[in-house]
Amino acid sequence: MQEKAVQPARPVLLDIDGLTVTYASSRGPVTAVNNLSTKVHAGEFVSVLGPSGCGKSTLLGVVSGLLRPTAGQAKLEGSAITGPRADVGVVFQRPTLLPWLTVLENVLVPVRTMRLPVKQYTERAEALIEMVGLTRFRNHYPNELSGGMQQRVGIVRALVHDPKLLLMDEPFAALDAMTREKMSLELQRIWTEAKKTVLFITHSIPEAVFLSDRIVVMSSSPGRIVEDIACDIARPRTLDTMEQPGFTAACNRLRRLFDKIEAAAH
Ligand SMILES: Nc1ncnc2c1ncn2[C@@H]1O[C@H](COP(=O)(O)OP(=O)(O)O)[C@@H](O)[C@H]1O
Ligand SMILES: [Mg+2]
């Protein structure tokens, strides 16, 4: 890991500029994110890492167009994000599949919502389902699948309309440790093959180190960026990567940083 992130010579895809979100609550206004700025370049895998309540989901809410900022803005390829858009895919913590639809039908939901040609996109959906090893289950219903399989369907659904940017809000948090590791490998492969830009939210240090080109560390009250770290461990990363000294050192450094953040918060 390097002290300061080296900016890759790729165009900026997502530009988050002076973003502030203040919620009205019964105890008065709560500033969840305060004056947060960062840029994500095309093809980059960036993780936002921070303790619970530091404003990660709020940040993602703005970038996904579901939440209006109080000040500042998020821009995608230069245009302000003011609502949900077709060139962004979102994966949430729970797969939120429709129980009455099959795997293939669930994957096609964004295609129908966006009124894209279903026949043409069915081929793409089937190719993506194959990519995550679920071809045998394409006509199964969500309740016939394991949690990990459902989450893979959720990821494929977010990719079906070929968005430029994939947003993921703690997508593996509800899975057991073994499945989580497998899903990280799977996501790395999807990211490599589909050549997407990913903004990945997590509170797991090893997950962030394993997946990211860059890790943006947030601290709470109010949510802000305290560190922006390049993660240059060689790819493709495998389960062996997690035992390498570089990986362990990166995790330890982030753990120490978190201890400091928490000590400062109390
Ligand atoms: N709708 C809301 N109304 C009031 N406060 C909120 C709302 N949503 C989130 N918050 C507060 O904003 C802060 C950041 O929340 P959130 O973005 O969900 O954090 P994270 O995803 O990092 O856990 C927390 O203090 C939370 O209680
Ligand atoms: Mg959250």
GROMACS .gro file of C-alpha atoms and ligand atoms in nm:
model
  294
    1MET     CA    1   0.000   0.000   0.000
    2GLN     CA    2   0.117   0.350  -0.069
    3GLU     CA    3   0.091   0.662   0.144
    4LYS     CA    4  -0.092   0.861  -0.119
    5ALA     CA    5  -0.312   0.726  -0.394
    6VAL     CA    6  -0.148   0.754  -0.738
    7GLN     CA    7  -0.415   0.872  -0.978
    8PRO     CA    8  -0.433   0.641  -1.279
    9ALA     CA    9  -0.429   0.806  -1.623
   10ARG     CA   10  -0.792   0.718  -1.690
   11PRO     CA   11  -1.084   0.955  -1.732
   12VAL     CA   12  -1.285   1.051  -1.426
   13LEU     CA   13  -1.617   0.867  -1.433
   14LEU     CA   14  -1.762   0.975  -1.101
   15ASP     CA   15  -1.685   1.310  -0.944
   16ILE     CA   16  -1.813   1.363  -0.591
   17ASP     CA   17  -1.765   1.726  -0.504
   18GLY     CA   18  -1.823   1.890  -0.166
   19LEU     CA   19  -2.106   1.655  -0.083
   20THR     CA   20  -2.307   1.727   0.231
   21VAL     CA   21  -2.621   1.545   0.341
   22THR     CA   22  -2.814   1.665   0.646
   23TYR     CA   23  -3.117   1.469   0.763
   24ALA     CA   24  -3.397   1.618   0.963
   25SER     CA   25  -3.457   1.404   1.273
   26SER     CA   26  -3.662   1.431   1.591
   27ARG     CA   27  -3.343   1.539   1.772
   28GLY     CA   28  -3.273   1.810   1.515
   29PRO     CA   29  -3.062   1.805   1.199
   30VAL     CA   30  -2.808   1.522   1.159
   31THR     CA   31  -2.523   1.580   0.916
   32ALA     CA   32  -2.449   1.230   0.789
   33VAL     CA   33  -2.193   1.332   0.527
   34ASN     CA   34  -1.997   1.654   0.546
   35ASN     CA   35  -1.819   1.822   0.252
   36LEU     CA   36  -1.698   1.495   0.101
   37SER     CA   37  -1.503   1.502  -0.224
   38THR     CA   38  -1.344   1.220  -0.424
   39LYS     CA   39  -1.309   1.106  -0.783
   40VAL     CA   40  -1.348   0.758  -0.926
   41HIS     CA   41  -1.176   0.683  -1.258
   42ALA     CA   42  -1.314   0.462  -1.532
   43GLY     CA   43  -1.235   0.097  -1.464
   44GLU     CA   44  -1.131   0.157  -1.106
   45PHE     CA   45  -1.244  -0.057  -0.812
   46VAL     CA   46  -1.284   0.179  -0.518
   47SER     CA   47  -1.398   0.074  -0.171
   48VAL     CA   48  -1.546   0.305   0.085
   49LEU     CA   49  -1.451   0.166   0.424
   50GLY     CA   50  -1.583   0.296   0.751
   51PRO     CA   51  -1.756   0.209   1.078
   52SER     CA   52  -2.131   0.165   1.100
   53GLY     CA   53  -2.316   0.497   1.090
   54CYS     CA   54  -2.037   0.698   0.924
   55GLY     CA   55  -2.250   0.785   0.621
   56LYS     CA   56  -2.154   0.517   0.366
   57SER     CA   57  -2.512   0.433   0.263
   58THR     CA   58  -2.594   0.802   0.253
   59LEU     CA   59  -2.308   0.859   0.011
   60LEU     CA   60  -2.427   0.568  -0.203
   61GLY     CA   61  -2.782   0.699  -0.186
   62VAL     CA   62  -2.672   1.023  -0.351
   63VAL     CA   63  -2.462   0.849  -0.617
   64SER     CA   64  -2.749   0.613  -0.701
   65GLY     CA   65  -2.978   0.915  -0.742
   66LEU     CA   66  -3.217   0.803  -0.467
   67LEU     CA   67  -3.117   1.078  -0.226
   68ARG     CA   68  -3.079   1.453  -0.285
   69PRO     CA   69  -2.769   1.616  -0.134
   70THR     CA   70  -2.805   1.918   0.094
   71ALA     CA   71  -2.496   2.074  -0.065
   72GLY     CA   72  -2.243   1.976  -0.327
   73GLN     CA   73  -2.306   1.717  -0.593
   74ALA     CA   74  -2.208   1.389  -0.754
   75LYS     CA   75  -2.142   1.396  -1.128
   76LEU     CA   76  -2.128   1.102  -1.366
   77GLU     CA   77  -1.928   1.179  -1.679
   78GLY     CA   78  -1.972   1.547  -1.606
   79SER     CA   79  -2.348   1.555  -1.555
   80ALA     CA   80  -2.503   1.597  -1.210
   81ILE     CA   81  -2.683   1.289  -1.076
   82THR     CA   82  -3.036   1.401  -0.996
   83GLY     CA   83  -3.225   1.071  -1.002
   84PRO     CA   84  -3.182   0.698  -1.076
   85ARG     CA   85  -3.019   0.642  -1.412
   86ALA     CA   86  -2.981   0.361  -1.661
   87ASP     CA   87  -2.601   0.374  -1.667
   88VAL     CA   88  -2.574   0.288  -1.296
   89GLY     CA   89  -2.638  -0.054  -1.139
   90VAL     CA   90  -2.699  -0.097  -0.766
   91VAL     CA   91  -2.653  -0.401  -0.542
   92PHE     CA   92  -2.781  -0.380  -0.186
   93GLN     CA   93  -2.698  -0.580   0.126
   94ARG     CA   94  -2.992  -0.813   0.066
   95PRO     CA   95  -3.058  -0.937  -0.286
   96THR     CA   96  -3.422  -0.812  -0.291
   97LEU     CA   97  -3.528  -1.063  -0.558
   98LEU     CA   98  -3.895  -1.093  -0.645
   99PRO     CA   99  -4.005  -1.431  -0.501
  100TRP     CA  100  -4.266  -1.498  -0.771
  101LEU     CA  101  -4.015  -1.463  -1.056
  102THR     CA  102  -3.750  -1.713  -1.168
  103VAL     CA  103  -3.378  -1.633  -1.170
  104LEU     CA  104  -3.388  -1.535  -1.538
  105GLU     CA  105  -3.703  -1.326  -1.493
  106ASN     CA  106  -3.552  -1.149  -1.191
  107VAL     CA  107  -3.239  -1.065  -1.389
  108LEU     CA  108  -3.458  -0.918  -1.663
  109VAL     CA  109  -3.648  -0.684  -1.427
  110PRO     CA  110  -3.433  -0.374  -1.506
  111VAL     CA  111  -3.470  -0.450  -1.878
  112ARG     CA  112  -3.848  -0.444  -1.847
  113THR     CA  113  -3.847  -0.138  -1.620
  114MET     CA  114  -3.630   0.052  -1.866
  115ARG     CA  115  -3.831  -0.077  -2.162
  116LEU     CA  116  -3.527  -0.223  -2.334
  117PRO     CA  117  -3.572  -0.499  -2.597
  118VAL     CA  118  -3.634  -0.811  -2.386
  119LYS     CA  119  -3.540  -1.061  -2.657
  120GLN     CA  120  -3.200  -0.902  -2.714
  121TYR     CA  121  -3.127  -0.867  -2.342
  122THR     CA  122  -3.234  -1.224  -2.265
  123GLU     CA  123  -2.919  -1.344  -2.441
  124ARG     CA  124  -2.707  -1.109  -2.233
  125ALA     CA  125  -2.889  -1.216  -1.915
  126GLU     CA  126  -2.822  -1.582  -1.995
  127ALA     CA  127  -2.454  -1.513  -2.062
  128LEU     CA  128  -2.424  -1.332  -1.728
  129ILE     CA  129  -2.609  -1.610  -1.546
  130GLU     CA  130  -2.359  -1.853  -1.697
  131MET     CA  131  -2.070  -1.630  -1.590
  132VAL     CA  132  -2.176  -1.671  -1.225
  133GLY     CA  133  -2.237  -2.044  -1.264
  134LEU     CA  134  -2.615  -2.040  -1.228
  135THR     CA  135  -2.727  -2.169  -1.570
  136ARG     CA  136  -2.870  -2.482  -1.410
  137PHE     CA  137  -3.084  -2.261  -1.184
  138ARG     CA  138  -3.209  -2.009  -1.440
  139ASN     CA  139  -3.568  -2.135  -1.408
  140HIS     CA  140  -3.558  -2.177  -1.031
  141TYR     CA  141  -3.725  -1.942  -0.783
  142PRO     CA  142  -3.527  -1.738  -0.525
  143ASN     CA  143  -3.640  -1.953  -0.229
  144GLU     CA  144  -3.477  -2.254  -0.398
  145LEU     CA  145  -3.135  -2.082  -0.390
  146SER     CA  146  -2.875  -2.032  -0.114
  147GLY     CA  147  -2.797  -1.681   0.012
  148GLY     CA  148  -2.476  -1.668  -0.192
  149MET     CA  149  -2.659  -1.776  -0.508
  150GLN     CA  150  -2.929  -1.514  -0.453
  151GLN     CA  151  -2.666  -1.245  -0.408
  152ARG     CA  152  -2.502  -1.354  -0.737
  153VAL     CA  153  -2.841  -1.312  -0.906
  154GLY     CA  154  -2.861  -0.963  -0.752
  155ILE     CA  155  -2.520  -0.874  -0.896
  156VAL     CA  156  -2.609  -1.008  -1.240
  157ARG     CA  157  -2.937  -0.814  -1.230
  158ALA     CA  158  -2.742  -0.494  -1.162
  159LEU     CA  159  -2.521  -0.567  -1.465
  160VAL     CA  160  -2.783  -0.681  -1.716
  161HIS     CA  161  -2.841  -0.341  -1.877
  162ASP     CA  162  -2.464  -0.289  -1.905
  163PRO     CA  163  -2.425   0.009  -1.666
  164LYS     CA  164  -2.096   0.197  -1.659
  165LEU     CA  165  -2.090   0.216  -1.283
  166LEU     CA  166  -2.173  -0.057  -1.035
  167LEU     CA  167  -2.261   0.056  -0.681
  168MET     CA  168  -2.252  -0.203  -0.406
  169ASP     CA  169  -2.367  -0.137  -0.048
  170GLU     CA  170  -2.219  -0.407   0.178
  171PRO     CA  171  -2.336  -0.674  -0.067
  172PHE     CA  172  -2.179  -0.967   0.122
  173ALA     CA  173  -2.255  -0.856   0.479
  174ALA     CA  174  -2.541  -1.103   0.524
  175LEU     CA  175  -2.337  -1.403   0.407
  176ASP     CA  176  -2.129  -1.647   0.613
  177ALA     CA  177  -1.748  -1.606   0.611
  178MET     CA  178  -1.677  -1.885   0.360
  179THR     CA  179  -1.939  -1.766   0.112
  180ARG     CA  180  -1.812  -1.411   0.155
  181GLU     CA  181  -1.462  -1.513   0.048
  182LYS     CA  182  -1.596  -1.698  -0.253
  183MET     CA  183  -1.812  -1.400  -0.350
  184SER     CA  184  -1.510  -1.168  -0.330
  185LEU     CA  185  -1.327  -1.392  -0.578
  186GLU     CA  186  -1.637  -1.402  -0.795
  187LEU     CA  187  -1.673  -1.024  -0.788
  188GLN     CA  188  -1.308  -0.974  -0.881
  189ARG     CA  189  -1.364  -1.200  -1.182
  190ILE     CA  190  -1.686  -1.021  -1.284
  191TRP     CA  191  -1.512  -0.684  -1.252
  192THR     CA  192  -1.220  -0.808  -1.466
  193GLU     CA  193  -1.440  -0.966  -1.732
  194ALA     CA  194  -1.715  -0.705  -1.749
  195LYS     CA  195  -1.463  -0.415  -1.721
  196LYS     CA  196  -1.685  -0.212  -1.490
  197THR     CA  197  -1.614   0.072  -1.254
  198VAL     CA  198  -1.713  -0.026  -0.902
  199LEU     CA  199  -1.786   0.177  -0.591
  200PHE     CA  200  -1.799  -0.082  -0.315
  201ILE     CA  201  -1.914  -0.007   0.037
  202THR     CA  202  -1.794  -0.225   0.321
  203HIS     CA  203  -1.698  -0.223   0.686
  204SER     CA  204  -1.472  -0.527   0.638
  205ILE     CA  205  -1.102  -0.438   0.618
  206PRO     CA  206  -0.986  -0.766   0.453
  207GLU     CA  207  -1.268  -0.743   0.197
  208ALA     CA  208  -1.166  -0.388   0.102
  209VAL     CA  209  -0.796  -0.478   0.078
  210PHE     CA  210  -0.871  -0.791  -0.125
  211LEU     CA  211  -1.091  -0.621  -0.383
  212SER     CA  212  -0.977  -0.261  -0.422
  213ASP     CA  213  -0.748  -0.049  -0.635
  214ARG     CA  214  -0.813   0.226  -0.386
  215ILE     CA  215  -0.966   0.246  -0.040
  216VAL     CA  216  -1.138   0.560   0.081
  217VAL     CA  217  -1.157   0.550   0.461
  218MET     CA  218  -1.442   0.735   0.630
  219SER     CA  219  -1.488   0.850   0.985
  220SER     CA  220  -1.816   0.941   1.153
  221SER     CA  221  -1.995   1.234   1.313
  222PRO     CA  222  -1.999   1.386   1.061
  223GLY     CA  223  -1.908   1.140   0.786
  224ARG     CA  224  -1.593   1.246   0.606
  225ILE     CA  225  -1.290   1.102   0.430
  226VAL     CA  226  -0.989   1.061   0.655
  227GLU     CA  227  -0.762   0.861   0.426
  228ASP     CA  228  -0.736   0.769   0.058
  229ILE     CA  229  -0.507   0.473   0.009
  230ALA     CA  230  -0.389   0.298  -0.309
  231CYS     CA  231  -0.398  -0.080  -0.282
  232ASP     CA  232  -0.151  -0.213  -0.535
  233ILE     CA  233  -0.133  -0.583  -0.448
  234ALA     CA  234  -0.081  -0.781  -0.774
  235ARG     CA  235  -0.387  -0.916  -0.956
  236PRO     CA  236  -0.550  -1.154  -0.999
  237ARG     CA  237  -0.576  -1.192  -0.624
  238THR     CA  238  -0.643  -1.542  -0.493
  239LEU     CA  239  -0.709  -1.701  -0.154
  240ASP     CA  240  -0.328  -1.725  -0.120
  241THR     CA  241  -0.310  -1.346  -0.150
  242MET     CA  242  -0.470  -1.326   0.195
  243GLU     CA  243  -0.169  -1.499   0.346
  244GLN     CA  244   0.091  -1.278   0.181
  245PRO     CA  245   0.282  -1.028   0.398
  246GLY     CA  246   0.168  -0.734   0.180
  247PHE     CA  247  -0.197  -0.822   0.240
  248THR     CA  248  -0.155  -0.868   0.615
  249ALA     CA  249   0.045  -0.545   0.644
  250ALA     CA  250  -0.226  -0.351   0.459
  251CYS     CA  251  -0.497  -0.493   0.687
  252ASN     CA  252  -0.294  -0.416   1.000
  253ARG     CA  253  -0.232  -0.061   0.890
  254LEU     CA  254  -0.603  -0.005   0.834
  255ARG     CA  255  -0.684  -0.164   1.169
  256ARG     CA  256  -0.449   0.078   1.345
  257LEU     CA  257  -0.611   0.364   1.157
  258PHE     CA  258  -0.955   0.248   1.273
  259ASP     CA  259  -0.835   0.227   1.633
  260LYS     CA  260  -0.725   0.589   1.604
  261ILE     CA  261  -1.057   0.694   1.447
  262GLU     CA  262  -1.251   0.520   1.723
  263ALA     CA  263  -1.032   0.660   1.999
  264ALA     CA  264  -1.087   1.010   1.859
  265ALA     CA  265  -1.463   0.952   1.848
  266HIS     CA  266  -1.488   0.868   2.221
  267LIG     N1  267  -3.337   0.893   0.704
  267LIG     C1  268  -3.257   0.934   0.804
  267LIG     N2  269  -3.299   1.024   0.895
  267LIG     C2  270  -3.219   1.066   0.996
  267LIG     N3  271  -3.094   1.020   1.015
  267LIG     C3  272  -3.046   0.929   0.929
  267LIG     C4  273  -3.125   0.880   0.819
  267LIG     N4  274  -3.052   0.789   0.750
  267LIG     C5  275  -2.932   0.783   0.812
  267LIG     N5  276  -2.928   0.865   0.919
  267LIG     C6  277  -2.814   0.889   1.009
  267LIG     O1  278  -2.703   0.929   0.931
  267LIG     C7  279  -2.583   0.867   0.974
  267LIG     C8  280  -2.520   0.788   0.860
  267LIG     O2  281  -2.605   0.678   0.826
  267LIG     P1  282  -2.568   0.577   0.708
  267LIG     O3  283  -2.539   0.654   0.586
  267LIG     O4  284  -2.675   0.474   0.702
  267LIG     O5  285  -2.432   0.513   0.763
  267LIG     P2  286  -2.359   0.372   0.726
  267LIG     O6  287  -2.415   0.323   0.598
  267LIG     O7  288  -2.213   0.409   0.720
  267LIG     O8  289  -2.384   0.281   0.841
  267LIG     C9  290  -2.620   0.785   1.095
  267LIG     O9  291  -2.595   0.863   1.210
  267LIG    C10  292  -2.768   0.760   1.078
  267LIG    O10  293  -2.830   0.743   1.202
  268MG      MG  294  -2.503   0.139   0.546
   0.00000   0.00000   0.00000
